[in-house]
PDB file of C-alpha atoms in Angstrom:
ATOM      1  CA  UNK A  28     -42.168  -4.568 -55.244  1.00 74.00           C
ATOM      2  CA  UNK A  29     -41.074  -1.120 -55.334  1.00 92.00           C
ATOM      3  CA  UNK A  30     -37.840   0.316 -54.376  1.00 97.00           C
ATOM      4  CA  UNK A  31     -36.218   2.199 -51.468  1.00 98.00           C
ATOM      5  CA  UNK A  32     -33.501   4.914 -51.157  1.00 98.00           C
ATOM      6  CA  UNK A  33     -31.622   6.120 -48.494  1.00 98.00           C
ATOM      7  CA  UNK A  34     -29.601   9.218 -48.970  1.00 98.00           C
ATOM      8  CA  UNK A  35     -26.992   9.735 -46.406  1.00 97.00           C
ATOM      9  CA  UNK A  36     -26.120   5.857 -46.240  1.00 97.00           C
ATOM     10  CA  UNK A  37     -22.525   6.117 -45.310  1.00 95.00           C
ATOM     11  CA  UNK A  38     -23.243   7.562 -42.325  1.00 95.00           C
ATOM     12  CA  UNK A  39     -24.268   5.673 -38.527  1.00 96.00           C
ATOM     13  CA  UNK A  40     -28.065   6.059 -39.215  1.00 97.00           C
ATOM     14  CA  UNK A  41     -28.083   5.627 -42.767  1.00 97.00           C
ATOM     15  CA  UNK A  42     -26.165   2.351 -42.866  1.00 97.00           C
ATOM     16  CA  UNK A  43     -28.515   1.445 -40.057  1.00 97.00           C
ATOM     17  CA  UNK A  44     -31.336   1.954 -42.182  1.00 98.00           C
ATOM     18  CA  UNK A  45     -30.196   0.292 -45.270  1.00 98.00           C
ATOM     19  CA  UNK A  46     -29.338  -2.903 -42.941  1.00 97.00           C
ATOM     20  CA  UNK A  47     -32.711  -2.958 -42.039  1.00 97.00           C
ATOM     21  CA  UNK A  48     -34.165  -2.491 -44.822  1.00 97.00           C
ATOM     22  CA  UNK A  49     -32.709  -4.811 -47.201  1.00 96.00           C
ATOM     23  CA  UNK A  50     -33.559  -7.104 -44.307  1.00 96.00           C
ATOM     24  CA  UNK A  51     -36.642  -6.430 -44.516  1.00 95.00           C
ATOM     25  CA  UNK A  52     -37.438  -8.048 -48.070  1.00 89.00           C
ATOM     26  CA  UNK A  53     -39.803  -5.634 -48.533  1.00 93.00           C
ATOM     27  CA  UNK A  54     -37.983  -3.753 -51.972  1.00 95.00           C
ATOM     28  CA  UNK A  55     -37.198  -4.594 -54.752  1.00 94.00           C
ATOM     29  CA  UNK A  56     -33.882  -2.689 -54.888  1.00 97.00           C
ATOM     30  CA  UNK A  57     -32.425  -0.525 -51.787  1.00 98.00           C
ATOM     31  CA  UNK A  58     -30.361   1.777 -53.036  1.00 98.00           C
ATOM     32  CA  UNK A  59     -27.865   3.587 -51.273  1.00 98.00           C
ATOM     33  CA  UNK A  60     -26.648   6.932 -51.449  1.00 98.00           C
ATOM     34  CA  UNK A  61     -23.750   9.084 -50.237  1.00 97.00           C
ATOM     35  CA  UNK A  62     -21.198  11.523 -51.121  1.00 96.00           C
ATOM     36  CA  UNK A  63     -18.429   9.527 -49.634  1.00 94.00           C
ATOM     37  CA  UNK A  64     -19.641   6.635 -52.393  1.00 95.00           C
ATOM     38  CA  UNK A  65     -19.532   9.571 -54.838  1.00 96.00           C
ATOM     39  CA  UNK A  66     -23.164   8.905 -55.466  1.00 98.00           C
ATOM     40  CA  UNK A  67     -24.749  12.053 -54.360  1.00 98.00           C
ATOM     41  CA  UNK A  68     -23.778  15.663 -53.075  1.00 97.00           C
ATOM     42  CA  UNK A  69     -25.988  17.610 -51.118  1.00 96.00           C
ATOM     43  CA  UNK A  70     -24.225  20.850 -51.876  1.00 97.00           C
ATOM     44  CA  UNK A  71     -24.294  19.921 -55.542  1.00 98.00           C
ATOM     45  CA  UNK A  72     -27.702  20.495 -57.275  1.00 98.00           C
ATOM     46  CA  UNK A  73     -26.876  18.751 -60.414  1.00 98.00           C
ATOM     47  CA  UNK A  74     -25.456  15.877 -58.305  1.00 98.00           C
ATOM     48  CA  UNK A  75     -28.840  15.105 -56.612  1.00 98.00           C
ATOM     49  CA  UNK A  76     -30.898  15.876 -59.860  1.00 98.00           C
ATOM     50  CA  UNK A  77     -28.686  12.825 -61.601  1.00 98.00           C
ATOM     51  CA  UNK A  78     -28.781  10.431 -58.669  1.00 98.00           C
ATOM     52  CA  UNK A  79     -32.818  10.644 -59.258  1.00 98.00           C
ATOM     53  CA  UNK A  80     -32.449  10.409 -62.914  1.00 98.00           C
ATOM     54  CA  UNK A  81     -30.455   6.925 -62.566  1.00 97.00           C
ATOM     55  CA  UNK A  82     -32.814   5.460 -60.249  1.00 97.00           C
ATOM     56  CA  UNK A  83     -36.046   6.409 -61.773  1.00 94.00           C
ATOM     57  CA  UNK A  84     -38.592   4.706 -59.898  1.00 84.00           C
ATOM     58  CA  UNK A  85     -41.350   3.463 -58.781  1.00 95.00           C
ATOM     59  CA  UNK A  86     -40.150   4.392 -54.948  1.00 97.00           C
ATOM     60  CA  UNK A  87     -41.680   3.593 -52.085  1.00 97.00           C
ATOM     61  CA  UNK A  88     -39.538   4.722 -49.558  1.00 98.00           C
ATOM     62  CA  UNK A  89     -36.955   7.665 -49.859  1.00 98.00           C
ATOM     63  CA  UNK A  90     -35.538   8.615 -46.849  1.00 98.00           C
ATOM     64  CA  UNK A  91     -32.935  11.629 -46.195  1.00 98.00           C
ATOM     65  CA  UNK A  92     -30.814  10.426 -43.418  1.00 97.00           C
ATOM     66  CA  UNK A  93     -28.051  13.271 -43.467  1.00 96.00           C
ATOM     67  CA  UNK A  94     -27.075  16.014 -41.377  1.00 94.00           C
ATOM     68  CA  UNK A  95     -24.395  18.437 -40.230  1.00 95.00           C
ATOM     69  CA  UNK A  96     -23.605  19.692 -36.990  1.00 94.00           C
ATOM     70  CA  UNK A  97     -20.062  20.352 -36.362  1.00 94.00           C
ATOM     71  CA  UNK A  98     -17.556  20.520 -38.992  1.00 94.00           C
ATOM     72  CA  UNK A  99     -13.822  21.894 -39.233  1.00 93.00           C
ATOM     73  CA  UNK A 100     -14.016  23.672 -35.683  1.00 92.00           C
ATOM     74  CA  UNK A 101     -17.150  24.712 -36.098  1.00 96.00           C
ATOM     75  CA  UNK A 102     -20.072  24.294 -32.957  1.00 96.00           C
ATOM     76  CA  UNK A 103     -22.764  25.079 -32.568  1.00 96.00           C
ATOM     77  CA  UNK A 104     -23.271  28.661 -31.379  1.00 97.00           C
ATOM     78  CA  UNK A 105     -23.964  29.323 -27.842  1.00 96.00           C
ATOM     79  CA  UNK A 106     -24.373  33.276 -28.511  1.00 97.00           C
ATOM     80  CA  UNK A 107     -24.735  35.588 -30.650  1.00 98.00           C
ATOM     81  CA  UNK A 108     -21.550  36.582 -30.578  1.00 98.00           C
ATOM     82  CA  UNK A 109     -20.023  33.807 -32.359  1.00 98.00           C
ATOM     83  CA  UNK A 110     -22.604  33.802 -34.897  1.00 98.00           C
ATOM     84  CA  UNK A 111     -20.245  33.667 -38.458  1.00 98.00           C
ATOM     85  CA  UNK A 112     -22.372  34.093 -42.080  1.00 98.00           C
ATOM     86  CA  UNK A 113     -20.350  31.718 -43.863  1.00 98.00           C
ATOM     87  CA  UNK A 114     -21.253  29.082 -40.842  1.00 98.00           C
ATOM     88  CA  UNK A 115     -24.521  29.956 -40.979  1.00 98.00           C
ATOM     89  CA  UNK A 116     -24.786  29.568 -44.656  1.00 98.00           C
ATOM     90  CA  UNK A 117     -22.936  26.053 -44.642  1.00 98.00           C
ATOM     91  CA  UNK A 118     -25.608  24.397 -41.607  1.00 98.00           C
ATOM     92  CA  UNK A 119     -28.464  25.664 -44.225  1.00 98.00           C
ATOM     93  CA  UNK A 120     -26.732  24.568 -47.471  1.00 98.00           C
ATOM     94  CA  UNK A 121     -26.481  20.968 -45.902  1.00 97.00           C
ATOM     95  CA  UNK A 122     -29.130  20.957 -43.104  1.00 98.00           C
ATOM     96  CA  UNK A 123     -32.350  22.674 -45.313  1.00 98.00           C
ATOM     97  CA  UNK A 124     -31.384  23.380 -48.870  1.00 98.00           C
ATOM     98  CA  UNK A 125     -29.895  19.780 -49.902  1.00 98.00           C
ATOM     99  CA  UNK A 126     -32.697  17.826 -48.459  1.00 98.00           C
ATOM    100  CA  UNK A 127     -35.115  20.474 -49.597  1.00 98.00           C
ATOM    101  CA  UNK A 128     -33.725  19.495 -53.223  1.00 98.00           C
ATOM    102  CA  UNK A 129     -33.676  15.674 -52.930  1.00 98.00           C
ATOM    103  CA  UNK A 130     -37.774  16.592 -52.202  1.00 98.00           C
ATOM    104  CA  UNK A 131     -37.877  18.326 -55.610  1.00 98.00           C
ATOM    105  CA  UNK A 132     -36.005  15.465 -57.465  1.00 98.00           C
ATOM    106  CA  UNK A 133     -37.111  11.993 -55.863  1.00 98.00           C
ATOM    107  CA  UNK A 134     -40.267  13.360 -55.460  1.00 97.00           C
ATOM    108  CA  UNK A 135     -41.740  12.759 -59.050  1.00 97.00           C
ATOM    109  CA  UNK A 136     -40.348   8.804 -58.361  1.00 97.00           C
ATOM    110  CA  UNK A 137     -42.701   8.128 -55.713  1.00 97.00           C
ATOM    111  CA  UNK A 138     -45.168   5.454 -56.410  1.00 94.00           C
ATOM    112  CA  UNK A 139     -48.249   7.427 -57.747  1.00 92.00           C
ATOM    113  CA  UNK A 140     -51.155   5.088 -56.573  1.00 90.00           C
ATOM    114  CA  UNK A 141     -49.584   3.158 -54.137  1.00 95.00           C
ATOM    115  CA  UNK A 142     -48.678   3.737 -50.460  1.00 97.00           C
ATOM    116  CA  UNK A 143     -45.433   5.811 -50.846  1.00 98.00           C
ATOM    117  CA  UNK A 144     -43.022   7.705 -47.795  1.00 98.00           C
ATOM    118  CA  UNK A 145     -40.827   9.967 -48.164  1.00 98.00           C
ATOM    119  CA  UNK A 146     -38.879  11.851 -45.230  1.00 98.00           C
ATOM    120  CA  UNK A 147     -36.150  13.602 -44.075  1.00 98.00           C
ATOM    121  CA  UNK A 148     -34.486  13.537 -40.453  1.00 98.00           C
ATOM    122  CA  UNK A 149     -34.571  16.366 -38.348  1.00 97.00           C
ATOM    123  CA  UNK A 150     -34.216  17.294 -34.662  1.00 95.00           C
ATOM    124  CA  UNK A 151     -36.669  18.383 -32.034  1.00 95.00           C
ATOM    125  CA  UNK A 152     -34.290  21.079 -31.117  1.00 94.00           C
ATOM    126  CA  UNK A 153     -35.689  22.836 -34.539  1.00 96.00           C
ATOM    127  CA  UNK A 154     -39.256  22.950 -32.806  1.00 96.00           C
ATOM    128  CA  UNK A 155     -39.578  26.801 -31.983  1.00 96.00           C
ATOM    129  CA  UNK A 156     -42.093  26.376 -29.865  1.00 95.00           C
ATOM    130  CA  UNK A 157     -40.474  23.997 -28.372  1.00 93.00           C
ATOM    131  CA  UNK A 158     -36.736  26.071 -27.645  1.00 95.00           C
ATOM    132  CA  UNK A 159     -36.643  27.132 -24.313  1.00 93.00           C
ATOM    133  CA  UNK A 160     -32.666  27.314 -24.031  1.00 94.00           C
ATOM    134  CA  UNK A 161     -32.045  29.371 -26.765  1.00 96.00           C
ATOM    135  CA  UNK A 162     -28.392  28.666 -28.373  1.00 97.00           C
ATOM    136  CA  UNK A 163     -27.639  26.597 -31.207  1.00 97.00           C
ATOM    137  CA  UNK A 164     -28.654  29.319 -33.483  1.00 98.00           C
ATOM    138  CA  UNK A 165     -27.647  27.817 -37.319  1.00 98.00           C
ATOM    139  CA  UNK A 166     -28.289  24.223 -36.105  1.00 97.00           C
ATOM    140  CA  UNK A 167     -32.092  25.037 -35.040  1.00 97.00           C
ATOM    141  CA  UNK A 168     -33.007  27.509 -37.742  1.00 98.00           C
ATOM    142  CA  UNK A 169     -31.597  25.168 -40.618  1.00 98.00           C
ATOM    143  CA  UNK A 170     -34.028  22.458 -38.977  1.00 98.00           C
ATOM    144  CA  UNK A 171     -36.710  24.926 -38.842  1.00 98.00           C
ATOM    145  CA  UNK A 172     -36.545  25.646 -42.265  1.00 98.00           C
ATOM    146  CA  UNK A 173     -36.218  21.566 -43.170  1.00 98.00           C
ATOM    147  CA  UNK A 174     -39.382  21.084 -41.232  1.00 98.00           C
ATOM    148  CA  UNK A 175     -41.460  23.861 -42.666  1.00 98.00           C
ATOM    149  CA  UNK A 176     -40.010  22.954 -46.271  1.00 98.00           C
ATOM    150  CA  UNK A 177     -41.455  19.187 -45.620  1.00 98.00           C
ATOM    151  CA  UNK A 178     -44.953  20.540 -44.496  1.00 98.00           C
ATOM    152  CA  UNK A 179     -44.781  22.592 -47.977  1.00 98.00           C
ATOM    153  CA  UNK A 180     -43.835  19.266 -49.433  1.00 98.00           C
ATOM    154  CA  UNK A 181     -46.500  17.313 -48.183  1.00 98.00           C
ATOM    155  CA  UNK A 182     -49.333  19.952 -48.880  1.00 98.00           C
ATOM    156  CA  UNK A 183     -48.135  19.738 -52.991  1.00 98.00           C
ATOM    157  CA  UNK A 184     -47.853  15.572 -52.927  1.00 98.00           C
ATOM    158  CA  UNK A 185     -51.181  15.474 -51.459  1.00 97.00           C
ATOM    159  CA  UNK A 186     -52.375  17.173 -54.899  1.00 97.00           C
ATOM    160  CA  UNK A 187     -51.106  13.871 -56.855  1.00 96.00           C
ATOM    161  CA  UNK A 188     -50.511  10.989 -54.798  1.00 97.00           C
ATOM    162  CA  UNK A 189     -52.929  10.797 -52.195  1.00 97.00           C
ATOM    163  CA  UNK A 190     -51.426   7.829 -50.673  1.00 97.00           C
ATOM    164  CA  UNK A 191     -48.262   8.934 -50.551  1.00 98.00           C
ATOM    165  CA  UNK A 192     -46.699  10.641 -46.600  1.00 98.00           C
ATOM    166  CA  UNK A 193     -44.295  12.782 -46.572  1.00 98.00           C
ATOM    167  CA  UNK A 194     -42.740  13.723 -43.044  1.00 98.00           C
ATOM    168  CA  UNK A 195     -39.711  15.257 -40.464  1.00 98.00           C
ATOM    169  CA  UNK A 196     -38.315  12.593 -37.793  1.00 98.00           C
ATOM    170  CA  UNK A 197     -36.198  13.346 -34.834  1.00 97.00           C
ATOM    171  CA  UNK A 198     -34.043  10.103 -34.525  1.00 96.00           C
ATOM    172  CA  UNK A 199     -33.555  11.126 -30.742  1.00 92.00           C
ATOM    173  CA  UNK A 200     -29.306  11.613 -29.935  1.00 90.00           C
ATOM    174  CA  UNK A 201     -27.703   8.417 -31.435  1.00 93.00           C
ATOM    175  CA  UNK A 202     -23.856   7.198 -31.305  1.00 90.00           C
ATOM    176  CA  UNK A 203     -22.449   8.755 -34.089  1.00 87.00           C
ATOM    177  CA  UNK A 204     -19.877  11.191 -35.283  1.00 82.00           C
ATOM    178  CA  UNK A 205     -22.752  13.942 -35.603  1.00 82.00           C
ATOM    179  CA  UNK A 206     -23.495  13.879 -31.983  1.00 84.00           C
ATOM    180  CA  UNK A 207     -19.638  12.496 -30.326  1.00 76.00           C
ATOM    181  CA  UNK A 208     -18.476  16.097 -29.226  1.00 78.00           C
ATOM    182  CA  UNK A 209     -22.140  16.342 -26.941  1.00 79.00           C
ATOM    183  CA  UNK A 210     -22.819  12.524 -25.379  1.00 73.00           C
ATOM    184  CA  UNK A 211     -21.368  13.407 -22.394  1.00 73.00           C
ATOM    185  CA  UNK A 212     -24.434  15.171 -20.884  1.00 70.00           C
ATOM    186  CA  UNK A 213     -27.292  12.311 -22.160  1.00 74.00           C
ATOM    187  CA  UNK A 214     -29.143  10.872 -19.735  1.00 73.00           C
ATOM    188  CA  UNK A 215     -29.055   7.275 -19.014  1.00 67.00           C
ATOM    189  CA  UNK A 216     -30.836   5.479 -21.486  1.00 75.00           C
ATOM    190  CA  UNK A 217     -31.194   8.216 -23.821  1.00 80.00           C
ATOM    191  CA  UNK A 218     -27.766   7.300 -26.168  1.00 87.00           C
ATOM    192  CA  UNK A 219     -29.465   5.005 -28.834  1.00 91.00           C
ATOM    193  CA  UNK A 220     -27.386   2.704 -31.126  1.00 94.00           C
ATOM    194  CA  UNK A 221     -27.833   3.772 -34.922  1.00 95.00           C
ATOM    195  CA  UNK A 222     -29.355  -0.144 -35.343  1.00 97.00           C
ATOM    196  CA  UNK A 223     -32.219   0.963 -32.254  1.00 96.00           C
ATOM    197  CA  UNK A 224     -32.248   4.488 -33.994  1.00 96.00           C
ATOM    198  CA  UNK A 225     -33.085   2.673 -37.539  1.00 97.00           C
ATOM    199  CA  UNK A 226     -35.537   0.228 -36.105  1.00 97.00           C
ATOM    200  CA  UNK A 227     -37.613   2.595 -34.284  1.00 97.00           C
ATOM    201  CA  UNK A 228     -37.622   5.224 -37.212  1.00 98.00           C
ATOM    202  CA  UNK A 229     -38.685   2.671 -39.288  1.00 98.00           C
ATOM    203  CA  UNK A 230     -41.627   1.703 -37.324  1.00 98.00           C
ATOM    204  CA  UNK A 231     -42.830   4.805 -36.810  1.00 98.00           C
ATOM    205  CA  UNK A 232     -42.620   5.337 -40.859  1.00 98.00           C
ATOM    206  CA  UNK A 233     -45.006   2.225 -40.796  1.00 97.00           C
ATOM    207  CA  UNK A 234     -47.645   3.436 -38.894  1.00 97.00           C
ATOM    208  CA  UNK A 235     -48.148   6.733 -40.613  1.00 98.00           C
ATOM    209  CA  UNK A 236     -50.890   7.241 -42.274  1.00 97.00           C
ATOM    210  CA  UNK A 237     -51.219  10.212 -45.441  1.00 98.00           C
ATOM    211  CA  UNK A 238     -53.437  12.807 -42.633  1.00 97.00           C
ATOM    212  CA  UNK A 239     -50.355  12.881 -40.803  1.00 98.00           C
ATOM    213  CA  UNK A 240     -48.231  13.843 -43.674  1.00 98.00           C
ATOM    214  CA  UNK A 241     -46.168  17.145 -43.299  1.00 98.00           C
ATOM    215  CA  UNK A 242     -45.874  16.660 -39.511  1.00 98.00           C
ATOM    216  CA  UNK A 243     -42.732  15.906 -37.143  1.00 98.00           C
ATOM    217  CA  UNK A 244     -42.434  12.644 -35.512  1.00 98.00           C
ATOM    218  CA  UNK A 245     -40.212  11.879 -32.773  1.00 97.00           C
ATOM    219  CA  UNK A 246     -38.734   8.042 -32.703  1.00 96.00           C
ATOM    220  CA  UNK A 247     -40.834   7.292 -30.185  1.00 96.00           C
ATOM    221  CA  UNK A 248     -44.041   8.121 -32.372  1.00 97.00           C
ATOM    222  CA  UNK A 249     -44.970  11.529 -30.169  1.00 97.00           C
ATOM    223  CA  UNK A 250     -45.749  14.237 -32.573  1.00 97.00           C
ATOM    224  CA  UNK A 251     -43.463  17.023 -32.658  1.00 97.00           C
ATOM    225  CA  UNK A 252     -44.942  21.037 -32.341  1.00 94.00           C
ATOM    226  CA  UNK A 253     -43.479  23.023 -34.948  1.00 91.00           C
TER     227      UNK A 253
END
């Protein structure tokens, strides 16, 4: 049995997951993840590089469950007139460039000839083909750049562990503190709890296969247009 990680495990989804999953009794350890824990920083290169270090592998499921939104009276911009460079440069530090380094560090831990998964959430609103309301300007671009990043990703595993998957997933809009200041315009049905959020993600994870590797999967399994 090989182990799991979920980065971001303090927060709604990531606890979700890690319930799950050590439910499960599929790994042999689950570990968990989180700067609140003091485990692992995003926004701190060295701190991610360690957290790999101490787990070491084999992995067979890494899964970046973090993301940032809103933070310290910042929204997301509706114009381009409130667009701010240091806001900008915080969405991408925590939205593209963390999880983008958790991909270069766990990475190497992933089970080489085994069936391995490694992913990161994202949105659907960082489809660009897929914007036709415009708005949110650091929010989508940072989950652009996450999504193109993974399909980078996935091309390089391929190379040495041709078993291995390595994918984007939109987790729909779930009930937690990332999403709170916008529930109030979801339609019926549409609010998921983190546990739903987790479950679904999860099975989606399970029916991947390595062709679909580098794509963007919705929680509902529909595959996501760049």
């Amino acid at each position: 049995m090989h182990d799991a990680v979920v980065i971001g495990a303090s927060g709604g989804i990531g606890a979700a997951l890690v319930r799950r999953l050590e439910q499960s009794a599929r790994y042999g350890t689950v570990y968990t993840l989180s700067r609140s824990a003091g485990t692992i920083d995003l926004t701190d290169p060295a701190s991610i590089a360690a957290a790999a270090e101490r787990i070491g592998g084999p992995v067979s499921l890494a899964i970046v469950a973090t993301g940032l939104l809103h933070e310290d009276g910042h929204r997301p911009e509706r114009s381009l007139r409130e667009l701010e460079a240091d806001w900008l440069l915080r969405q991408y530090q925590v939205n593209t460039v963390g999880p983008a380094l958790v991909l270069r560090h766990f990475t190497p831990l992933l089970a080489k000839d085994a069936p391995a998964t490694i992913a990161c959430l994202s949105a659907r609103i960082g489809s660009i083909s897929d914007n036709r309301l415009g708005g949110w300007y650091g929010y989508r671009a940072a989950k652009a750049a996450l999504n193109q990043i993974v399909k980078c990703a996935a091309i390089e595993i391929a190379r040495t562990r041709k078993q291995a998957v390595c994918v984007a997933l939109h987790p729909g809009t779930v009930e937690t503190g990332l999403s709170a200041p916008f529930q109030g315009g979801v339609a019926a049905g549409k609010l998921f709890t983190p546990d739903h959020a987790a479950a679904r993600l999860l099975a989606v994870l399970d029916g991947l296969t390595p062709a679909e590797s580098g794509e963007i999967f919705a929680w509902d399994g529909e595959r996501i247009a760049p």
